[in-house]
Coordinates of C-alpha atoms and ligand atoms in Angstrom, one line a residue:
M24 CA -24.1 10.7 7.9
L25 CA -20.9 12.5 9.1
S26 CA -19.1 14.8 6.8
S27 CA -15.6 13.7 5.7
N28 CA -14.0 16.2 8.1
Q29 CA -16.1 15.1 11.1
S30 CA -15.5 11.5 10.3
N31 CA -11.7 12.0 10.1
Y32 CA -11.8 13.7 13.5
L33 CA -13.5 10.7 15.1
H34 CA -11.7 8.2 13.0
P35 CA -8.3 9.7 12.2
F36 CA -5.8 8.3 9.7
T37 CA -3.2 7.5 12.4
A38 CA -1.4 4.3 13.4
A39 CA -3.3 4.2 16.6
H40 CA -6.7 4.3 14.8
Y41 CA -5.5 1.7 12.4
R42 CA -4.9 -0.6 15.4
T43 CA -8.4 0.2 16.6
I44 CA -9.8 -0.9 13.2
L45 CA -8.0 -4.2 13.4
V46 CA -9.0 -4.8 17.0
A47 CA -12.7 -4.0 16.1
A48 CA -12.5 -6.7 13.4
L49 CA -10.9 -9.3 15.7
E50 CA -13.4 -8.6 18.5
S51 CA -16.3 -8.9 16.1
G52 CA -15.3 -12.4 15.1
Y53 CA -13.5 -11.7 11.8
R54 CA -10.5 -13.8 10.7
F55 CA -7.9 -12.3 8.4
A56 CA -7.1 -14.5 5.5
L57 CA -4.5 -14.5 2.7
F58 CA -5.7 -14.8 -0.9
G59 CA -6.1 -18.4 -1.8
E60 CA -6.8 -19.7 1.7
P61 CA -9.9 -21.7 2.3
V62 CA -12.3 -19.7 4.4
D63 CA -15.6 -19.9 6.2
G64 CA -17.4 -17.6 8.6
R65 CA -16.5 -13.9 8.9
V66 CA -13.4 -13.2 6.8
I67 CA -11.4 -10.2 5.8
Y68 CA -8.8 -10.3 2.9
L69 CA -6.7 -7.3 3.9
R70 CA -4.6 -5.9 1.0
H71 CA -2.1 -3.1 0.8
D72 CA -1.1 -1.6 -2.5
V73 CA 2.3 0.0 -1.8
D74 CA 2.2 3.1 -4.0
N75 CA 4.7 5.2 -2.2
S76 CA 7.1 3.7 0.3
I77 CA 8.2 0.3 1.4
G78 CA 9.3 1.6 4.8
D79 CA 5.8 2.8 5.5
A80 CA 4.5 -0.6 4.5
L81 CA 6.8 -2.2 7.0
K82 CA 5.5 0.0 9.8
I83 CA 1.9 -1.1 9.1
A84 CA 3.1 -4.8 8.8
Q85 CA 4.6 -4.5 12.3
I86 CA 1.3 -3.2 13.8
E87 CA -0.6 -6.1 12.2
R88 CA 2.0 -8.6 13.4
D89 CA 1.5 -7.3 17.0
L90 CA -2.2 -8.2 16.7
G91 CA -1.6 -11.5 15.0
V92 CA -3.2 -10.2 11.7
R93 CA -1.9 -11.4 8.4
S94 CA -2.3 -9.4 5.2
T95 CA -1.1 -9.1 1.6
Y96 CA 1.4 -6.5 0.4
L97 CA 1.6 -5.7 -3.3
F98 CA 4.6 -3.8 -4.6
L99 CA 5.3 -1.7 -7.7
L100 CA 8.3 -2.9 -9.7
R101 CA 8.5 0.0 -12.1
S102 CA 7.6 3.0 -10.0
Q103 CA 9.3 6.4 -9.9
N104 CA 8.4 6.5 -6.2
Y105 CA 10.7 3.8 -4.9
N106 CA 13.2 1.4 -6.2
L107 CA 12.2 -2.0 -5.0
L108 CA 15.5 -3.6 -6.1
C109 CA 17.8 -1.5 -4.0
G110 CA 19.2 -3.4 -1.1
V111 CA 17.1 -1.7 1.5
G112 CA 13.9 -2.4 -0.5
I113 CA 14.5 -6.1 -0.8
S114 CA 15.4 -6.5 2.8
Q115 CA 12.3 -4.6 4.0
I116 CA 10.1 -6.7 1.8
R117 CA 11.7 -9.8 3.2
E118 CA 11.1 -8.5 6.7
I119 CA 7.4 -7.9 5.9
A120 CA 7.1 -11.5 4.7
A121 CA 9.0 -12.8 7.8
L122 CA 6.3 -11.1 9.9
G123 CA 3.8 -13.6 8.4
H124 CA 2.4 -11.5 5.5
D125 CA 2.1 -12.4 1.8
V126 CA 3.9 -10.5 -0.9
G127 CA 2.8 -9.8 -4.5
L128 CA 2.9 -7.4 -7.4
H129 CA 1.1 -4.1 -7.9
H130 CA 1.2 -2.9 -11.5
S131 CA 0.6 0.6 -12.7
C132 CA -0.3 1.1 -16.4
E133 CA 1.2 4.5 -16.7
P134 CA 1.9 6.1 -20.1
G135 CA 5.7 5.8 -19.6
E136 CA 5.3 2.1 -19.1
A137 CA 4.4 1.1 -22.6
L138 CA 4.4 -2.6 -23.4
Q139 CA 7.1 -3.9 -25.7
N140 CA 6.3 -4.9 -29.3
D141 CA 3.7 -7.7 -29.1
E142 CA 3.9 -8.1 -25.3
S143 CA 0.4 -8.3 -23.7
L144 CA -0.5 -6.8 -20.3
A145 CA -0.8 -10.4 -19.0
D146 CA 2.7 -11.2 -20.3
R147 CA 4.1 -8.1 -18.6
I148 CA 2.5 -8.9 -15.3
R149 CA 3.6 -12.6 -15.4
G150 CA 7.2 -11.5 -16.3
D151 CA 7.3 -8.8 -13.6
A152 CA 5.9 -11.3 -11.0
A153 CA 8.6 -13.8 -11.9
L154 CA 11.3 -11.1 -11.6
L155 CA 10.0 -9.9 -8.3
S156 CA 9.9 -13.4 -7.0
Q157 CA 13.4 -14.2 -8.1
Q158 CA 14.8 -11.0 -6.7
I159 CA 13.2 -11.3 -3.2
G160 CA 13.5 -15.0 -3.1
L161 CA 9.8 -15.6 -2.2
P162 CA 6.8 -16.9 -4.1
V163 CA 4.7 -14.2 -5.8
R164 CA 1.2 -15.4 -6.5
H165 CA -1.0 -12.4 -6.5
F166 CA -1.3 -9.0 -8.3
S167 CA -3.5 -5.9 -8.5
L168 CA -3.6 -3.1 -11.0
H169 CA -3.3 0.5 -9.8
N170 CA -6.3 2.9 -10.2
P171 CA -8.9 0.3 -11.1
A172 CA -11.5 2.9 -11.7
E173 CA -9.4 4.3 -14.6
N174 CA -8.4 0.9 -15.9
D175 CA -10.7 -1.2 -18.1
N176 CA -8.4 -4.2 -17.5
F177 CA -8.5 -4.3 -13.8
E178 CA -10.2 -7.8 -13.7
L179 CA -7.6 -9.2 -16.2
D180 CA -7.0 -12.9 -16.0
V181 CA -3.3 -13.9 -15.8
P182 CA -2.8 -17.6 -15.8
G183 CA -0.8 -18.8 -12.7
L184 CA -1.5 -15.6 -10.7
T185 CA -4.5 -14.5 -8.6
N186 CA -5.9 -11.1 -9.6
T187 CA -7.1 -9.6 -6.3
Y188 CA -9.9 -8.0 -8.3
S189 CA -11.1 -11.4 -9.6
A190 CA -14.7 -12.3 -8.8
P191 CA -14.2 -14.4 -5.6
Y192 CA -12.4 -11.4 -3.9
F193 CA -14.2 -8.5 -5.5
R194 CA -17.7 -9.1 -6.9
E195 CA -18.6 -12.0 -4.6
V196 CA -17.5 -10.2 -1.4
K197 CA -17.9 -6.7 0.0
Y198 CA -15.1 -4.5 -1.2
L199 CA -13.9 -1.5 0.8
S200 CA -11.0 0.9 0.2
E201 CA -9.9 4.2 1.6
S202 CA -9.4 6.4 -1.4
N203 CA -8.6 10.1 -1.0
F204 CA -8.6 9.6 2.8
R205 CA -12.3 8.7 2.8
W206 CA -14.1 5.4 3.5
R207 CA -17.3 5.8 1.5
E208 CA -19.4 3.8 3.9
G209 CA -17.8 5.1 7.0
C210 CA -14.8 3.9 9.0
P211 CA -14.4 0.1 8.9
C212 CA -14.1 0.0 12.7
E213 CA -17.8 0.7 12.8
L214 CA -18.8 -1.6 9.9
F215 CA -16.9 -4.4 11.6
R216 CA -18.5 -3.9 15.0
R217 CA -21.9 -3.9 13.3
Q218 CA -20.9 -7.1 11.5
I219 CA -22.8 -5.9 8.4
Y220 CA -20.7 -8.0 6.0
E221 CA -19.6 -11.6 6.3
K222 CA -16.8 -11.6 3.8
L223 CA -14.8 -8.5 2.7
Q224 CA -11.7 -7.5 0.9
V225 CA -10.3 -4.3 2.4
L226 CA -7.7 -2.2 0.6
V227 CA -5.6 0.1 2.8
H228 CA -2.7 2.1 1.3
P229 CA 0.0 1.9 4.1
M230 CA 1.1 5.5 3.9
S231 CA -2.5 6.6 4.7
Y232 CA -2.1 5.4 8.3
C233 CA 1.5 6.1 9.0
E234 CA 1.2 9.6 10.2
D235 CA -1.6 12.0 11.1
L236 CA -2.4 12.8 7.5
S237 CA -5.8 14.2 6.6
G238 CA -5.9 14.3 2.9
D239 CA -4.1 13.8 -0.4
R240 CA -2.3 17.1 -0.2
D241 CA -0.9 16.2 3.2
A242 CA 0.1 12.8 1.9
L243 CA 2.0 14.2 -1.0
L244 CA 3.8 16.7 1.2
Y245 CA 4.7 14.0 3.7
F246 CA 5.9 11.7 0.9
L247 CA 8.1 14.4 -0.7
H248 CA 9.5 15.4 2.6
Q249 CA 10.6 11.8 3.3
K250 CA 11.9 11.4 -0.2
I251 CA 14.0 14.6 -0.2
Q252 CA 15.4 13.7 3.3
L253 CA 16.3 10.2 2.0
L254 CA 17.9 11.3 -1.3
S255 CA 19.7 14.1 0.4
R256 CA 21.2 11.7 3.0
V257 CA 22.2 9.0 0.5
N258 CA 23.8 11.5 -1.9
Q259 CA 25.7 13.3 0.8
E260 CA 27.0 10.1 2.4
Q261 CA 28.4 9.2 -1.0
N262 CA 30.2 12.4 -1.6
R263 CA 33.3 13.6 0.3
T264 CA 32.8 17.3 -0.4
L265 CA 29.2 17.1 0.7
R266 CA 30.1 15.1 3.8
E267 CA 32.3 18.0 4.8
Y268 CA 29.9 20.8 3.7
P269 CA 26.5 19.2 4.1
V270 CA 23.3 20.7 2.6
S271 CA 20.7 21.1 5.3
M272 CA 16.9 20.6 4.8
A273 CA 16.5 24.4 5.6
E274 CA 18.8 25.2 2.6
I275 CA 16.9 22.8 0.4
A276 CA 13.6 24.4 1.5
E277 CA 15.1 27.9 0.7
H278 CA 16.2 26.7 -2.7
L279 CA 12.8 25.3 -3.5
K280 CA 11.2 28.5 -2.4
S281 CA 13.4 30.7 -4.6
H282 CA 13.3 28.5 -7.6
T283 CA 9.6 28.0 -8.1
Ligands
LIG14 ZN1 -12.8 4.1 12.9
LIG15 ZN1 -1.8 1.7 -6.5

């Protein structure tokens, strides 16, 4: 078995290798299905939990579209990482759907997201799914919970919605995910070529394959860089003084260095 470093060298977390993984699946006779579609033969339910950035999800969605692959993108409604309800967020999600993909809700049970009074987790998810659907103008039929390993509720039943961790998509199929930039059984491009599993659900976090990132530290730095750039641009565009005397990324970096 290759070490994680060796494997990441041969199977890098890049957009080009993501394409290779999808091509390996297609050439090995797998079909990509959306949750709820009737299936037979070799099938992959490809799912993306969008934890960090809708823009990165769109990049991955375009790669899939080029290859005729459809998948399911699940978005956080209450995240500190991105605001789905800003104009750009909604239009990017609609663009992902227009590429042929399905859209649903990703939910994170963080301490700051306490449920209201007698609200149950199922109520919260049903309400958020309805709100998401109403805001983006598209049906929302599926959901997933963040960090299933740390969440006793991850197989929760919510009437009217499909939990992507429910038995038909989790216990009754092979489940693969890249957590901490590591595929436990090796890169899916090899698993697909060997046709080991007939039916799979594969979870890929879009940001993992957007750049040449090699680990969680890299990913966090990439995310923060993007975020600082974005917030800096948005805030400076909105402010006349800052438009005249802009703050550069170098100044921001200098400030961070001298204030930590
Ligand atoms: Zn590979
Ligand atoms: Zn997540």
